[in-house]
């Protein structure tokens, strides 16, 4: 038996080391200034919306009730008209305001940079020589990006909750269907909506990770991912493309509002989650195929 | 530079000695033959004799450029192996193939007796590497950089992680700067941190690609001392460089590459042999010195300024010096100029040491 084999027996991989790698990945992601800045911008959105609504409605005055705004264009419900009645609605408003662009842009930046940024800095080769293992590293990266999706959504939601509680009255709330639910249940719905919004970003995260395996430049990968996001969002507005729009990752994003119906209208929600899973599977596989066969020359 | 010295003895318990190679390092001519013979190569590897063995290793990049061409490299266990060649000669591509970062176009590479890149997960934890300079997370401290790299090693024990990181920092003289953000490091400090990453675990093989790049002379000396120390512990060191004197100073073996091909490999002494060192006497009395040297059997005497150089005769050079002094020659300097690897390189390649086109 060669010495190589005997020594290998001494140093066997530890069963839980993958979690150590994930922990390191999360620490690295969330200790970046860029990540914190993105989260800071996201936290500021509800503050701006809240202050704007507060100024608009004057001192304690009501914002005209449900009749005032009605259903504002497209799939976006007019949560904003309810904000002055109940601060909890600021959570829904803020998520609806950030989901089309701010949230996915932040996710695109983090996902696009995941592999390409490491390649550009040269740290990728040292992680692989450590050896982190390509499949594990990719899975860890994806897990970290998903954690960022969740963190970003929760930052928006919590910031909105805090601002809403500070500026507006709290209490029972009226669903889109017109029924009234208690504040506690409203909080539960808000959490559910935040989780749904985070899950809506899963597909884009996989797409960004795939783009990230194609290049050695973090900036290029971020720009490509965010560019794809904008393109898809624009195409989703062109009526002539009606036939393909249901396959755009962003098509059902605003379906989260259906969670505020009584009873909950599940069809689009399920379609959204299915579509995200499809994107994750397709682009996750593509990223894996690309990354495990790639020559690391950076 | 006021960084602490690398050579202090405070070596931590985790950096224990790797098992020493029982066999003496084989002579190179043998090594070269082994590389040429598949069966013998397999046997040598099985016996733990060759730490790196490649057979007809070839890499052609997508553009059609042949970066490495039929490389048969054998690195004996326990050696300090210099991997020499001008920039662009295929050294780094070879190292990347050995580390499993690049898939060879054809041929095989075995590291620690296992095929690469297939056995990367078993082999790489016992290999420390510095490839094409250090790469760091600028927004993390030096210590956190090492913690991250250590977390990527599946065999690293998280319980001893902090201690091992501290030990590695200490060993490269960075303990005082461990808490500083890596982006504030000087090039030399980054290089040291890269080395520390390679020393997080006891290793059987260290692959160091241009380890003294960016270091000042003091830093270079410290790194050389460190390399010798590690080699003394039984770690095989594979050192690539384009600096001939660096290889000459620390390496027991060397291989020379040019334009993707291996030109020669073997013990450094043998590579430089055939080009014997010249005797150099510095004196104002050049005529007398030349006469005495000639009487004592020195050949090829050349007088240039106040220097007399000659092929040294057989016998103790101290006697020759005594003879010079006895003959009234005022000797300012007396010694031999070693035949350099550079001479050997030029003789081998018939060209200068320039970037391959």
XYZ file of C-alpha atoms in Angstrom:
655
model
C 0.000 0.000 0.000
C 1.406 3.346 -0.932
C 2.034 6.066 1.563
C -0.438 8.191 -0.311
C -3.214 5.793 0.570
C -2.250 5.431 4.207
C -2.095 9.176 4.630
C -5.448 9.560 2.901
C -6.954 7.248 5.464
C -5.729 9.505 8.228
C -7.334 12.631 6.808
C -10.837 11.720 5.826
C -13.319 14.473 5.028
C -15.538 15.458 7.926
C -19.210 14.734 7.349
C -20.391 18.219 8.277
C -17.712 20.231 6.530
C -20.142 21.373 3.841
C -21.910 23.392 6.503
C -18.619 24.949 7.480
C -18.176 25.987 3.864
C -21.726 27.349 3.743
C -21.168 29.269 6.948
C -17.976 30.740 5.534
C -19.819 31.612 2.322
C -22.624 33.359 4.196
C -20.167 35.271 6.367
C -18.224 36.321 3.294
C -21.346 37.420 1.435
C -22.882 39.368 4.277
C -19.660 41.021 5.368
C -19.188 42.702 2.006
C -19.875 46.396 1.902
C -21.687 45.912 -1.360
C -24.144 43.459 0.175
C -24.771 45.758 3.112
C -25.252 48.728 0.783
C -27.812 46.806 -1.270
C -29.677 45.838 1.874
C -29.481 49.446 3.045
C -31.072 50.706 -0.174
C -33.793 48.093 0.131
C -34.446 49.120 3.728
C -34.740 52.746 2.645
C -37.537 52.090 0.122
C -40.291 51.512 2.719
C -39.098 54.565 4.630
C -39.489 56.740 1.530
C -42.875 55.254 0.661
C -44.081 55.615 4.230
C -43.001 59.235 4.521
C -44.493 60.052 1.115
C -47.863 58.580 2.100
C -47.719 60.321 5.455
C -47.063 63.711 3.870
C -49.754 63.084 1.240
C -52.412 62.295 3.827
C -51.531 65.191 6.145
C -51.824 65.027 9.932
C -53.673 61.903 10.851
C -56.220 62.430 8.082
C -57.543 59.453 6.167
C -56.389 58.780 2.628
C -59.863 58.483 1.221
C -60.398 54.804 1.907
C -60.715 51.987 -0.634
C -62.523 54.138 -3.137
C -59.638 56.569 -3.431
C -57.119 54.566 -5.439
C -58.927 51.508 -6.606
C -56.928 48.894 -8.523
C -53.884 50.649 -9.942
C -52.775 49.371 -13.347
C -51.773 45.780 -14.162
C -51.480 43.130 -11.475
C -50.383 45.500 -8.757
C -53.169 45.977 -6.250
C -53.622 49.356 -4.634
C -52.267 48.441 -1.230
C -50.967 51.959 -1.015
C -54.408 53.424 -0.551
C -54.796 51.377 2.626
C -51.486 52.305 4.181
C -52.776 55.318 6.061
C -55.539 53.181 7.575
C -53.248 50.380 8.635
C -49.449 50.443 8.831
C -49.284 46.739 8.019
C -50.235 47.585 4.451
C -46.903 49.327 4.076
C -45.321 45.854 4.082
C -47.385 44.797 1.071
C -46.868 48.149 -0.624
C -43.103 48.075 -0.124
C -42.807 44.506 -1.428
C -44.950 45.388 -4.449
C -42.767 48.440 -5.069
C -39.421 46.633 -4.784
C -40.284 43.313 -6.443
C -40.318 44.515 -10.052
C -36.857 46.003 -9.939
C -34.991 46.745 -6.696
C -35.145 43.261 -5.195
C -34.275 41.316 -8.363
C -31.545 43.792 -9.197
C -29.917 43.185 -5.828
C -30.258 39.434 -6.335
C -28.805 39.771 -9.848
C -25.773 41.553 -8.447
C -25.118 38.944 -5.767
C -25.852 35.948 -8.011
C -23.887 37.309 -10.965
C -20.889 37.941 -8.770
C -21.050 34.578 -7.009
C -18.646 32.602 -9.212
C -17.399 35.245 -11.633
C -16.346 37.577 -8.830
C -14.268 34.839 -7.216
C -12.787 33.969 -10.589
C -11.950 37.604 -11.260
C -10.261 38.007 -7.884
C -8.421 34.709 -8.323
C -9.812 33.348 -5.066
C -11.752 30.706 -6.995
C -8.600 28.732 -7.774
C -7.627 28.627 -4.121
C -11.091 27.470 -3.060
C -10.935 24.718 -5.669
C -7.416 23.694 -4.703
C -8.386 23.607 -1.002
C -10.327 21.536 -2.381
C -13.881 22.747 -1.989
C -15.113 20.565 -4.867
C -16.851 22.174 -7.807
C -20.324 20.762 -7.243
C -20.250 21.585 -3.558
C -18.946 25.054 -4.162
C -21.687 25.706 -6.711
C -24.388 24.396 -4.367
C -22.975 26.444 -1.530
C -22.957 29.526 -3.715
C -26.558 28.919 -4.740
C -27.573 28.406 -1.127
C -25.885 31.685 -0.192
C -27.659 33.534 -3.012
C -30.986 32.085 -1.869
C -30.181 33.193 1.660
C -29.600 36.653 0.266
C -32.994 36.545 -1.530
C -34.635 35.771 1.787
C -32.602 38.326 3.714
C -33.300 41.059 1.171
C -37.033 40.383 1.216
C -37.127 40.272 4.998
C -35.197 43.531 5.199
C -37.846 45.219 3.046
C -40.666 43.634 5.034
C -39.243 44.412 8.465
C -38.298 47.950 7.533
C -41.838 48.465 6.213
C -43.323 46.939 9.341
C -41.303 49.251 11.569
C -42.025 52.364 9.525
C -45.703 51.421 9.239
C -45.991 50.963 12.980
C -44.304 54.302 13.617
C -46.252 56.436 11.150
C -49.672 54.826 10.897
C -52.282 53.175 13.079
C -52.306 49.394 13.404
C -55.207 47.051 13.870
C -57.573 44.751 12.009
C -57.297 44.940 8.267
C -59.472 44.495 5.233
C -58.476 41.930 2.622
C -58.756 42.562 -1.106
C -61.947 40.528 -1.043
C -63.381 42.940 1.505
C -63.436 40.624 4.512
C -61.793 41.690 7.760
C -59.028 39.746 9.451
C -57.324 40.260 12.788
C -53.944 41.973 13.154
C -52.213 38.742 14.172
C -53.483 36.958 11.111
C -52.480 39.966 9.057
C -48.932 39.599 10.375
C -49.005 35.941 9.434
C -50.115 36.820 5.924
C -47.353 39.421 5.708
C -44.756 36.792 6.610
C -46.241 34.388 4.073
C -46.115 37.101 1.429
C -42.499 37.891 2.235
C -41.602 34.211 1.852
C -43.487 34.073 -1.448
C -41.643 37.125 -2.710
C -38.334 35.566 -1.706
C -39.299 32.365 -3.507
C -40.159 34.430 -6.595
C -36.490 35.303 -6.874
C -35.273 31.690 -6.938
C -35.406 31.454 -10.737
C -33.522 34.666 -11.300
C -30.913 33.541 -8.753
C -30.279 30.370 -10.774
C -30.115 32.357 -13.991
C -27.601 34.745 -12.440
C -25.498 31.864 -11.137
C -25.420 30.329 -14.614
C -24.340 33.616 -16.163
C -21.725 33.812 -13.430
C -20.123 30.545 -14.559
C -19.742 31.860 -18.110
C -17.321 34.679 -17.437
C -14.362 35.582 -15.295
C -15.581 39.104 -14.709
C -17.956 39.776 -11.841
C -19.059 43.101 -13.301
C -19.881 41.502 -16.663
C -21.938 38.792 -14.987
C -23.836 41.302 -12.830
C -24.520 43.567 -15.805
C -25.706 40.642 -17.919
C -28.024 39.346 -15.219
C -29.521 42.735 -14.473
C -29.779 43.412 -18.226
C -31.685 40.158 -18.702
C -33.995 41.152 -15.868
C -34.783 44.510 -17.454
C -35.267 42.964 -20.893
C -37.671 40.365 -19.551
C -39.583 42.988 -17.585
C -39.991 45.084 -20.743
C -40.960 42.131 -22.929
C -43.527 41.171 -20.319
C -45.300 44.459 -21.046
C -45.551 44.000 -24.838
C -49.017 42.654 -25.688
C -47.883 40.990 -28.924
C -45.699 38.613 -26.892
C -48.706 37.358 -24.984
C -48.032 33.744 -25.993
C -44.581 33.502 -24.438
C -45.084 35.772 -21.458
C -46.225 32.987 -19.104
C -42.705 31.570 -19.414
C -40.970 34.732 -18.245
C -39.621 34.292 -14.738
C -41.180 37.580 -13.693
C -44.625 36.982 -15.173
C -46.373 35.844 -11.995
C -44.319 37.833 -9.522
C -47.163 40.056 -8.367
C -49.373 37.050 -7.711
C -48.321 37.352 -4.079
C -51.206 39.799 -3.698
C -53.546 36.830 -4.039
C -52.512 35.830 -0.543
C -54.520 38.821 0.636
C -57.707 37.433 -0.823
C -60.266 35.575 1.222
C -60.217 32.736 0.367
C -56.672 32.748 -1.010
C -56.553 32.444 -4.798
C -53.836 29.851 -5.353
C -53.649 29.371 -9.142
C -51.125 32.056 -10.019
C -49.187 31.521 -6.814
C -48.670 27.876 -7.707
C -47.821 28.782 -11.310
C -45.234 31.236 -10.007
C -43.585 28.687 -7.708
C -43.633 26.043 -10.462
C -42.020 28.447 -12.894
C -39.323 29.357 -10.376
C -38.597 25.677 -9.750
C -38.344 25.130 -13.506
C -35.875 27.985 -13.896
C -33.867 26.749 -10.920
C -33.699 23.242 -12.410
C -32.808 24.331 -15.937
C -30.267 27.006 -15.151
C -28.959 25.190 -12.087
C -28.159 22.187 -14.302
C -26.647 24.426 -16.950
C -24.482 26.131 -14.335
C -23.394 22.751 -12.992
C -22.571 21.394 -16.440
C -20.597 24.477 -17.262
C -18.782 24.897 -13.959
C -17.702 21.287 -13.478
C -16.197 21.105 -16.970
C -14.595 24.510 -17.015
C -10.861 25.156 -17.195
C -10.062 27.558 -14.394
C -7.458 29.823 -15.919
C -8.226 32.981 -13.965
C 10.868 46.072 5.833
C 10.022 45.773 9.461
C 7.975 42.633 9.299
C 8.973 39.951 11.748
C 11.318 37.266 10.621
C 10.030 34.064 9.130
C 12.534 31.846 10.771
C 11.528 32.044 14.396
C 11.138 28.712 16.090
C 7.673 29.133 17.614
C 6.246 26.385 15.507
C 2.833 25.206 16.635
C 1.928 21.697 17.442
C -0.452 21.346 14.498
C 2.277 21.791 11.944
C 3.773 18.492 12.909
C 6.275 16.829 10.706
C 4.814 15.014 7.763
C 6.125 11.485 7.471
C 9.593 11.564 6.072
C 10.482 9.830 2.903
C 12.376 6.723 3.899
C 14.207 6.475 0.662
C 16.998 8.756 -0.322
C 16.292 11.019 -3.234
C 17.111 9.217 -6.410
C 19.478 10.558 -8.954
C 17.890 12.399 -11.787
C 19.113 10.417 -14.702
C 17.192 7.555 -13.210
C 14.202 9.804 -12.692
C 14.206 10.770 -16.322
C 14.331 7.147 -17.375
C 11.519 6.292 -15.047
C 9.408 8.991 -16.606
C 10.042 7.503 -20.003
C 9.007 4.033 -18.999
C 5.372 3.513 -18.134
C 5.814 0.374 -16.065
C 8.748 1.720 -14.133
C 6.876 4.950 -13.529
C 3.936 3.043 -12.070
C 6.267 1.134 -9.782
C 8.077 4.226 -8.678
C 4.795 5.917 -7.887
C 3.489 2.913 -6.023
C 6.615 2.954 -3.912
C 6.002 6.583 -3.051
C 9.100 7.631 -4.882
C 7.647 10.191 -7.247
C 5.423 12.829 -5.768
C 4.524 14.152 -9.192
C 4.706 12.025 -12.318
C 3.294 13.099 -15.637
C 3.228 11.123 -18.846
C 2.948 12.859 -22.206
C 0.935 15.580 -20.497
C -0.392 17.940 -23.147
C -2.630 20.979 -23.089
C -3.918 22.657 -26.190
C -6.079 25.696 -25.504
C -9.200 26.318 -27.485
C -7.452 28.791 -29.738
C -5.249 25.909 -30.897
C -2.271 27.172 -28.952
C -0.154 24.336 -27.597
C 0.720 25.426 -24.067
C 2.241 22.183 -22.802
C 3.542 19.583 -25.196
C 4.110 15.968 -24.173
C 5.493 16.645 -20.721
C 7.165 13.760 -18.852
C 7.948 15.178 -15.457
C 9.097 13.220 -12.408
C 9.446 14.925 -9.067
C 11.163 12.674 -6.512
C 9.837 12.606 -2.960
C 11.726 14.814 -0.542
C 13.233 16.996 -3.224
C 13.102 20.729 -3.597
C 12.232 20.756 -7.245
C 12.833 23.854 -9.313
C 10.545 24.279 -12.282
C 12.269 26.699 -14.521
C 11.397 28.475 -17.686
C 10.784 31.871 -19.166
C 7.388 33.511 -18.874
C 4.985 31.848 -21.268
C 6.831 28.532 -21.371
C 3.931 26.526 -19.937
C 4.907 26.357 -16.264
C 1.656 27.709 -14.896
C -0.488 25.645 -17.267
C 1.368 22.571 -16.042
C 0.805 23.523 -12.419
C -2.885 24.136 -13.075
C -3.187 20.686 -14.624
C -1.404 19.141 -11.654
C -3.858 20.893 -9.313
C -6.907 19.768 -11.278
C -7.899 23.269 -12.337
C -7.388 22.514 -16.009
C -8.254 19.296 -17.819
C -5.307 17.996 -19.867
C -5.954 17.601 -23.595
C -4.086 14.288 -23.447
C -1.629 12.447 -21.257
C -1.824 11.740 -17.550
C -0.709 13.412 -14.368
C -0.293 11.635 -11.048
C 0.166 13.573 -7.850
C 1.022 11.712 -4.627
C 0.515 8.560 -6.635
C -3.099 9.312 -7.573
C -4.443 10.429 -10.934
C -5.391 14.066 -11.315
C -7.853 15.606 -11.661
C -9.886 12.469 -10.814
C -8.503 12.010 -7.300
C -8.458 15.727 -6.509
C -10.501 15.327 -3.341
C -8.094 12.806 -1.856
C -4.894 14.440 -3.073
C -5.373 18.173 -2.692
C -5.873 18.322 1.106
C -2.268 17.170 1.388
C -1.003 19.646 -1.146
C -0.410 23.299 -0.334
C -0.365 25.594 -3.311
C 0.498 29.111 -4.281
C -0.545 29.502 -7.901
C 0.231 32.594 -9.933
C 0.493 34.818 -6.943
C -1.804 35.185 -3.959
C -5.521 35.920 -4.309
C -7.286 37.421 -1.347
C -10.589 38.847 -0.246
C -9.622 42.480 0.171
C -12.518 43.237 2.497
C -11.530 40.475 4.912
C -8.649 40.575 7.348
C -5.641 38.382 6.739
C -6.853 36.030 9.446
C -10.371 35.809 8.004
C -8.944 35.073 4.569
C -7.174 32.046 5.975
C -10.237 30.977 7.951
C -12.209 31.003 4.706
C -9.648 28.983 2.777
C -9.418 26.509 5.611
C -13.203 26.133 5.679
C -13.019 25.078 2.022
C -10.829 22.091 2.915
C -13.052 19.101 3.677
C -10.414 17.462 5.853
C -9.694 20.511 7.999
C -10.802 20.200 11.581
C -12.908 23.250 12.504
C -11.968 22.840 16.170
C -8.299 23.497 15.484
C -8.954 26.020 12.715
C -8.138 29.163 14.675
C -4.990 27.678 16.142
C -3.773 26.481 12.763
C -4.503 29.827 11.151
C -2.607 31.623 13.898
C 0.295 29.216 13.498
C 0.431 29.706 9.738
C 0.349 33.489 10.133
C 3.096 33.249 12.676
C 5.203 31.102 10.439
C 5.230 33.597 7.579
C 5.756 36.530 9.913
C 2.301 38.054 9.570
C 1.043 37.570 13.118
C 1.199 41.293 13.823
C -0.788 42.207 10.705
C -3.354 39.407 11.011
C -6.236 41.734 11.861
C -5.592 44.171 9.039
C -7.793 44.143 5.955
C -6.015 42.299 3.159
C -6.484 45.166 0.723
C -4.178 47.240 2.926
C -1.426 44.648 2.602
C 1.655 45.332 0.554
C 2.471 42.955 -2.294
C 5.025 41.210 -0.122
C 2.515 40.759 2.702
C -0.042 39.360 0.267
C 2.575 36.926 -0.947
C 3.221 35.858 2.634
C -0.482 35.421 3.282
C -0.721 33.257 0.174
C 2.105 31.142 1.549
C 0.366 30.935 4.907
C -2.704 29.520 3.142
C -0.502 26.791 1.720
C 0.771 26.002 5.228
C -2.588 25.662 7.010
C -2.165 21.921 7.255
C 0.854 19.657 7.328
C 1.447 18.993 3.649
C 3.258 16.304 1.741
C 3.710 18.525 -1.268
C 3.977 22.261 -1.614
C 3.514 23.758 -5.043
C 4.850 27.279 -5.054
C 4.509 29.260 -8.239
C 6.920 32.213 -8.170
C 6.834 32.465 -4.355
C 9.255 35.372 -4.077
C 7.474 37.611 -6.555
C 7.129 41.096 -5.187
C 9.287 40.461 -2.143
C 12.259 42.586 -1.182
C 15.651 40.872 -0.806
C 15.087 40.324 2.911
C 11.684 38.772 2.214
C 13.163 36.569 -0.493
C 15.774 35.313 1.911
C 13.113 34.544 4.500
C 11.048 32.611 1.985
C 14.101 30.628 0.919
C 14.838 29.809 4.542
C 11.245 28.750 5.007
C 11.382 26.525 1.927
C 14.550 24.877 3.207
C 12.945 24.372 6.609
C 9.880 22.757 5.080
C 12.017 20.562 2.900
C 13.976 19.607 6.016
C 10.693 18.387 7.516
C 10.301 16.031 4.574
C 7.820 18.051 2.553
C 8.479 17.903 -1.158
C 8.589 21.416 -2.552
C 7.785 22.105 -6.185
C 8.977 25.595 -6.889
C 8.438 27.362 -10.157
C 10.457 30.385 -10.998
C 11.926 32.328 -13.813
C 14.772 33.393 -11.540
C 17.691 31.066 -12.134
C 19.671 31.994 -9.079
C 16.650 31.395 -6.881
C 16.386 27.824 -8.150
C 20.099 27.393 -7.781
C 20.051 28.528 -4.177
C 17.287 26.346 -2.797
C 16.633 23.462 -5.179
C 18.036 19.970 -5.171
C 16.437 19.118 -8.504
C 15.280 21.148 -11.437
C 13.464 20.879 -14.716
C 13.725 23.365 -17.524
C 10.848 24.196 -19.805
C 10.785 26.252 -22.950
C 7.904 26.717 -25.349
C 5.772 24.086 -23.681
C 8.388 21.348 -23.835
C 10.562 19.870 -21.149
C 14.169 20.440 -22.070
C 15.839 18.674 -19.206
C 15.345 17.555 -15.630
C 17.642 16.265 -12.947
C 19.626 17.233 -9.856
C 20.756 20.824 -9.985
C 24.371 19.802 -9.549
C 24.185 17.634 -12.643
C 22.452 20.269 -14.701
C 25.154 22.765 -13.997
C 27.868 20.139 -14.304
C 29.910 20.055 -17.454
C 30.174 23.769 -17.047
C 32.709 23.866 -14.279
C 33.102 26.864 -12.094
C 35.991 29.230 -12.754
C 38.650 30.265 -10.332
C 38.778 34.011 -9.793
C 41.726 35.791 -8.244
C 41.528 39.520 -7.664
C 44.947 41.091 -7.339
C 46.994 44.066 -8.478
C 49.772 41.658 -9.438
C 47.936 39.988 -12.291
C 51.028 38.902 -14.209
C 52.587 37.064 -11.277
C 49.279 35.519 -10.356
C 48.801 34.183 -13.890
C 52.287 32.705 -13.831
C 51.742 30.921 -10.514
C 48.364 29.622 -11.607
C 49.878 28.253 -14.801
C 52.665 26.518 -12.862
C 50.025 24.928 -10.655
C 48.201 23.479 -13.644
C 45.370 25.946 -14.159
C 44.202 26.246 -17.743
C 42.394 28.873 -19.754
C 43.842 31.813 -17.896
C 42.228 35.138 -18.683
C 43.348 38.482 -17.294
C 40.791 41.255 -17.196
C 41.544 44.383 -15.183
C 42.608 43.228 -11.742
C 40.905 39.851 -12.142
C 42.579 36.674 -13.208
C 40.217 33.828 -14.052
C 41.114 30.258 -14.876
C 39.866 26.692 -14.927
C 40.765 25.505 -11.433
C 43.344 22.700 -11.295
C 42.778 19.535 -9.290
C 43.662 19.584 -5.628
C 42.888 21.846 -2.715
C 42.381 25.437 -3.720
C 43.693 26.571 -0.340
C 47.124 25.291 -1.339
C 46.890 27.296 -4.513
C 46.110 30.410 -2.533
C 49.065 29.735 -0.234
C 51.279 29.333 -3.281
C 50.096 32.678 -4.641
C 50.833 34.409 -1.377
C 54.203 32.653 -1.037
C 55.104 33.924 -4.509
C 54.486 37.471 -3.335
C 51.174 37.953 -5.095
C 49.008 40.409 -3.155
C 45.666 38.645 -3.151
C 42.586 40.804 -2.642
C 40.075 38.163 -3.503
C 40.224 34.450 -4.104
C 37.370 32.133 -4.953
C 35.437 30.213 -7.531
C 32.572 31.463 -9.596
C 30.090 28.659 -9.849
C 28.848 27.633 -13.250
C 25.336 28.998 -13.190
C 22.134 27.396 -14.256
C 21.870 30.292 -16.606
C 24.930 29.045 -18.445
C 23.383 25.602 -18.468
C 20.099 26.987 -19.668
C 21.645 28.902 -22.495
C 23.694 25.866 -23.452
C 20.562 23.697 -23.409
C 18.231 25.955 -25.276
C 20.752 27.802 -27.342
C 18.860 30.952 -26.602
C 18.568 33.649 -24.024
C 16.184 33.692 -21.157
C 13.468 35.742 -22.772
C 9.742 35.515 -23.050
C 8.729 32.866 -25.550
C 6.972 34.367 -28.537
